[in-house]
Amino acid sequence: SSGINAEWPLRPGEIEHDKLSVEKCDVFNKEEMRPHVENAEVVLSCLGFPLQRKEPVPYYLQVAQVLSETMHEFGKRRVVFMHSWYTHPESRARCRGFFLKNFFLPYVIGQSLNGMRLSEEYLDSTDHLDYTCIQPAHLLDGPVTDKKFILNETDSCIADAAQEINRADVARYMLDVIDDESSYRKIRAIGVGVDG
């Protein structure tokens, strides 16, 4: 066991879906992942890991590699990851807010974002996965809504979107995008309008 605890970001009952089952296993252990991946049509990964200051958080890449190898073994293709806005370092310069841009991104979550970026680059190098990386704005604990999503596939942030989004809405988007072939092999920043 890796000693790292990672969980689905929703609380029980926050969002229900007839085709969704939440599985618990060591995501760094291919042997433990096998039965879960073998019986799945699609894999959703919403993992978060402890912050690091000096180097990219390695766990995002490690999970992507283990999932990729395990899915390839069983001929599974569809996987949806949740990452974050600002995984592209260039996008951080366009960030709104002095504190966010000059302190929080570089010194608090910068290495997490860098780790997510390494995972995205790895996924792009594969040829057997129909992946989608969802990059939401700052996550809030509010309920699921019917707000319309704003998407950006060319940058890892969205200038005209709200700076936050409910976790439940991110889950709603991830479930909605599962069968959307236009999202295959894409990295999409998502947000909602400032006024909803």
Tab-separated table of C-alpha atoms in Angstrom:
chain	number	residue	atom	x	y	z
A	1	SER	CA	0.000	0.000	0.000
A	2	SER	CA	1.244	3.488	-0.839
A	3	GLY	CA	0.070	5.141	2.370
A	4	ILE	CA	-1.672	7.829	0.305
A	5	ASN	CA	-5.402	8.197	0.882
A	6	ALA	CA	-7.401	9.396	-2.122
A	7	GLU	CA	-11.181	9.509	-2.392
A	8	TRP	CA	-14.044	10.517	-4.703
A	9	PRO	CA	-14.659	14.195	-3.922
A	10	LEU	CA	-18.396	13.844	-3.288
A	11	ARG	CA	-20.117	12.977	-0.063
A	12	PRO	CA	-22.481	9.942	-0.068
A	13	GLY	CA	-25.806	10.828	-1.642
A	14	GLU	CA	-24.605	14.094	-3.241
A	15	ILE	CA	-25.030	12.730	-6.727
A	16	GLU	CA	-26.587	9.456	-7.820
A	17	HIS	CA	-26.337	7.740	-11.182
A	18	ASP	CA	-27.647	4.308	-12.103
A	19	LYS	CA	-24.402	3.385	-13.876
A	20	LEU	CA	-22.021	4.774	-11.260
A	21	SER	CA	-20.349	2.660	-8.627
A	22	VAL	CA	-17.643	4.003	-6.371
A	23	GLU	CA	-14.855	1.474	-5.888
A	24	LYS	CA	-12.191	1.462	-3.211
A	25	CYS	CA	-8.730	0.086	-3.961
A	26	ASP	CA	-5.053	0.986	-3.933
A	27	VAL	CA	-4.783	3.049	-7.107
A	28	PHE	CA	-1.013	2.542	-7.229
A	29	ASN	CA	-1.288	-1.252	-7.248
A	30	LYS	CA	-2.026	-2.731	-10.675
A	31	GLU	CA	-2.990	-6.102	-9.208
A	32	GLU	CA	-5.544	-4.513	-6.899
A	33	MET	CA	-6.894	-2.336	-9.723
A	34	ARG	CA	-7.399	-5.222	-12.151
A	35	PRO	CA	-10.802	-6.553	-11.018
A	36	HIS	CA	-12.213	-3.022	-10.810
A	37	VAL	CA	-11.021	-2.069	-14.293
A	38	GLU	CA	-11.954	-5.435	-15.819
A	39	ASN	CA	-15.583	-4.995	-14.742
A	40	ALA	CA	-15.855	-1.312	-15.690
A	41	GLU	CA	-17.002	0.223	-18.952
A	42	VAL	CA	-15.542	3.614	-18.041
A	43	VAL	CA	-13.148	4.770	-15.342
A	44	LEU	CA	-13.583	8.139	-13.605
A	45	SER	CA	-10.700	9.492	-11.532
A	46	CYS	CA	-11.172	12.464	-9.223
A	47	LEU	CA	-8.181	11.934	-7.000
A	48	GLY	CA	-6.381	14.612	-5.051
A	49	PHE	CA	-3.089	14.218	-3.207
A	50	PRO	CA	-1.078	15.983	-0.501
A	51	LEU	CA	0.735	19.132	-1.592
A	52	GLN	CA	4.469	19.199	-2.221
A	53	ARG	CA	6.657	22.272	-2.443
A	54	LYS	CA	9.870	21.300	-4.239
A	55	GLU	CA	8.862	19.027	-7.136
A	56	PRO	CA	5.749	18.020	-9.078
A	57	VAL	CA	3.366	15.804	-7.119
A	58	PRO	CA	4.169	12.414	-8.712
A	59	TYR	CA	0.946	10.596	-7.880
A	60	TYR	CA	-1.163	12.002	-10.734
A	61	LEU	CA	1.271	10.563	-13.273
A	62	GLN	CA	1.621	7.279	-11.371
A	63	VAL	CA	-2.153	6.757	-11.278
A	64	ALA	CA	-2.442	7.590	-14.997
A	65	GLN	CA	0.278	5.056	-15.789
A	66	VAL	CA	-1.252	2.273	-13.672
A	67	LEU	CA	-4.726	2.943	-15.105
A	68	SER	CA	-3.378	3.084	-18.650
A	69	GLU	CA	-1.543	-0.229	-18.329
A	70	THR	CA	-4.469	-1.953	-16.625
A	71	MET	CA	-7.021	-0.617	-19.104
A	72	HIS	CA	-4.825	-1.650	-22.032
A	73	GLU	CA	-4.604	-5.168	-20.622
A	74	PHE	CA	-8.415	-5.503	-20.657
A	75	GLY	CA	-9.033	-3.575	-23.886
A	76	LYS	CA	-10.745	-0.715	-22.032
A	77	ARG	CA	-10.470	2.724	-23.585
A	78	ARG	CA	-12.630	5.333	-21.842
A	79	VAL	CA	-11.286	7.226	-18.834
A	80	VAL	CA	-12.178	10.663	-17.476
A	81	PHE	CA	-9.850	12.478	-15.086
A	82	MET	CA	-10.533	15.541	-12.961
A	83	HIS	CA	-7.587	17.897	-12.684
A	84	SER	CA	-7.717	21.682	-12.237
A	85	TRP	CA	-7.519	25.006	-13.962
A	86	TYR	CA	-3.971	26.282	-14.531
A	87	THR	CA	-2.179	23.010	-15.298
A	88	HIS	CA	-0.565	24.767	-18.274
A	89	PRO	CA	2.059	27.056	-16.713
A	90	GLU	CA	1.382	29.742	-19.343
A	91	SER	CA	-2.238	30.013	-18.203
A	92	ARG	CA	-1.148	31.040	-14.701
A	93	ALA	CA	-0.016	34.417	-16.036
A	94	ARG	CA	-3.622	35.132	-17.088
A	95	CYS	CA	-4.979	34.332	-13.643
A	96	ARG	CA	-7.214	36.949	-12.021
A	97	GLY	CA	-6.357	38.099	-8.536
A	98	PHE	CA	-3.036	39.268	-7.142
A	99	PHE	CA	-2.892	36.767	-4.242
A	100	LEU	CA	-3.936	33.828	-6.418
A	101	LYS	CA	-1.474	34.675	-9.189
A	102	ASN	CA	1.523	35.655	-7.073
A	103	PHE	CA	1.253	33.413	-4.023
A	104	PHE	CA	-1.344	30.634	-4.108
A	105	LEU	CA	-0.617	29.195	-7.567
A	106	PRO	CA	3.178	29.266	-7.453
A	107	TYR	CA	3.788	28.495	-3.781
A	108	VAL	CA	0.808	26.493	-2.550
A	109	ILE	CA	-0.633	24.366	-5.377
A	110	GLY	CA	1.909	24.922	-8.154
A	111	GLN	CA	3.573	21.532	-7.779
A	112	SER	CA	0.177	19.793	-7.734
A	113	LEU	CA	-0.670	21.555	-10.994
A	114	ASN	CA	2.714	20.554	-12.421
A	115	GLY	CA	2.042	16.932	-11.451
A	116	MET	CA	-1.349	17.059	-13.166
A	117	ARG	CA	0.322	18.481	-16.270
A	118	LEU	CA	2.801	15.586	-16.370
A	119	SER	CA	-0.172	13.203	-16.242
A	120	GLU	CA	-1.868	15.049	-19.116
A	121	GLU	CA	1.297	14.856	-21.218
A	122	TYR	CA	1.548	11.144	-20.510
A	123	LEU	CA	-2.087	10.543	-21.514
A	124	ASP	CA	-1.474	12.452	-24.743
A	125	SER	CA	1.408	10.068	-25.520
A	126	THR	CA	-0.843	6.990	-25.332
A	127	ASP	CA	-2.652	5.586	-28.343
A	128	HIS	CA	-5.065	3.204	-26.622
A	129	LEU	CA	-7.067	5.547	-24.370
A	130	ASP	CA	-10.062	7.743	-25.130
A	131	TYR	CA	-9.282	10.046	-22.224
A	132	THR	CA	-10.776	13.347	-21.201
A	133	CYS	CA	-9.104	15.535	-18.591
A	134	ILE	CA	-11.609	17.871	-16.972
A	135	GLN	CA	-10.076	21.019	-15.492
A	136	PRO	CA	-12.575	22.720	-13.173
A	137	ALA	CA	-12.217	26.044	-11.427
A	138	HIS	CA	-11.894	26.208	-7.617
A	139	LEU	CA	-14.155	23.547	-6.080
A	140	LEU	CA	-17.010	24.367	-3.714
A	141	ASP	CA	-19.173	22.012	-1.663
A	142	GLY	CA	-22.543	23.249	-2.975
A	143	PRO	CA	-25.329	21.092	-4.424
A	144	VAL	CA	-25.689	19.973	-8.015
A	145	THR	CA	-27.253	22.719	-10.175
A	146	ASP	CA	-28.537	23.049	-13.728
A	147	LYS	CA	-26.010	25.751	-14.648
A	148	LYS	CA	-24.716	25.681	-18.210
A	149	PHE	CA	-21.049	24.767	-18.608
A	150	ILE	CA	-18.476	26.960	-20.356
A	151	LEU	CA	-15.639	24.972	-21.997
A	152	ASN	CA	-12.146	25.789	-23.198
A	153	GLU	CA	-9.918	23.263	-24.989
A	154	THR	CA	-7.127	25.708	-25.830
A	155	ASP	CA	-6.275	27.016	-22.362
A	156	SER	CA	-6.474	25.603	-18.857
A	157	CYS	CA	-8.622	28.427	-17.538
A	158	ILE	CA	-11.668	30.368	-18.740
A	159	ALA	CA	-11.555	34.165	-18.631
A	160	ASP	CA	-15.326	34.752	-18.638
A	161	ALA	CA	-16.290	32.001	-16.166
A	162	ALA	CA	-16.799	32.153	-12.422
A	163	GLN	CA	-13.671	31.396	-10.406
A	164	GLU	CA	-15.410	28.502	-8.621
A	165	ILE	CA	-17.710	25.577	-9.376
A	166	ASN	CA	-19.587	23.083	-7.211
A	167	ARG	CA	-17.988	19.639	-6.934
A	168	ALA	CA	-21.398	18.152	-7.648
A	169	ASP	CA	-21.544	20.065	-10.946
A	170	VAL	CA	-18.099	18.755	-11.905
A	171	ALA	CA	-19.363	15.238	-11.222
A	172	ARG	CA	-22.463	16.019	-13.329
A	173	TYR	CA	-20.229	17.128	-16.201
A	174	MET	CA	-18.000	14.063	-15.898
A	175	LEU	CA	-21.019	11.761	-16.060
A	176	ASP	CA	-22.519	13.729	-18.973
A	177	VAL	CA	-19.297	13.622	-21.012
A	178	ILE	CA	-18.738	9.860	-20.759
A	179	ASP	CA	-20.411	9.122	-24.117
A	180	ASP	CA	-19.388	12.384	-25.823
A	181	GLU	CA	-16.950	11.272	-28.523
A	182	SER	CA	-16.037	14.899	-29.235
A	183	SER	CA	-14.374	14.916	-25.803
A	184	TYR	CA	-12.116	11.929	-26.534
A	185	ARG	CA	-8.399	12.663	-26.202
A	186	LYS	CA	-9.148	16.190	-25.001
A	187	ILE	CA	-8.178	18.376	-22.070
A	188	ARG	CA	-11.085	20.676	-21.226
A	189	ALA	CA	-11.215	23.529	-18.778
A	190	ILE	CA	-14.751	23.810	-17.464
A	191	GLY	CA	-16.593	26.513	-15.591
A	192	VAL	CA	-19.977	28.107	-15.198
A	193	GLY	CA	-21.058	31.635	-15.967
A	194	VAL	CA	-20.482	34.359	-13.377
A	195	ASP	CA	-24.244	34.798	-13.095
A	196	GLY	CA	-24.954	31.068	-13.360
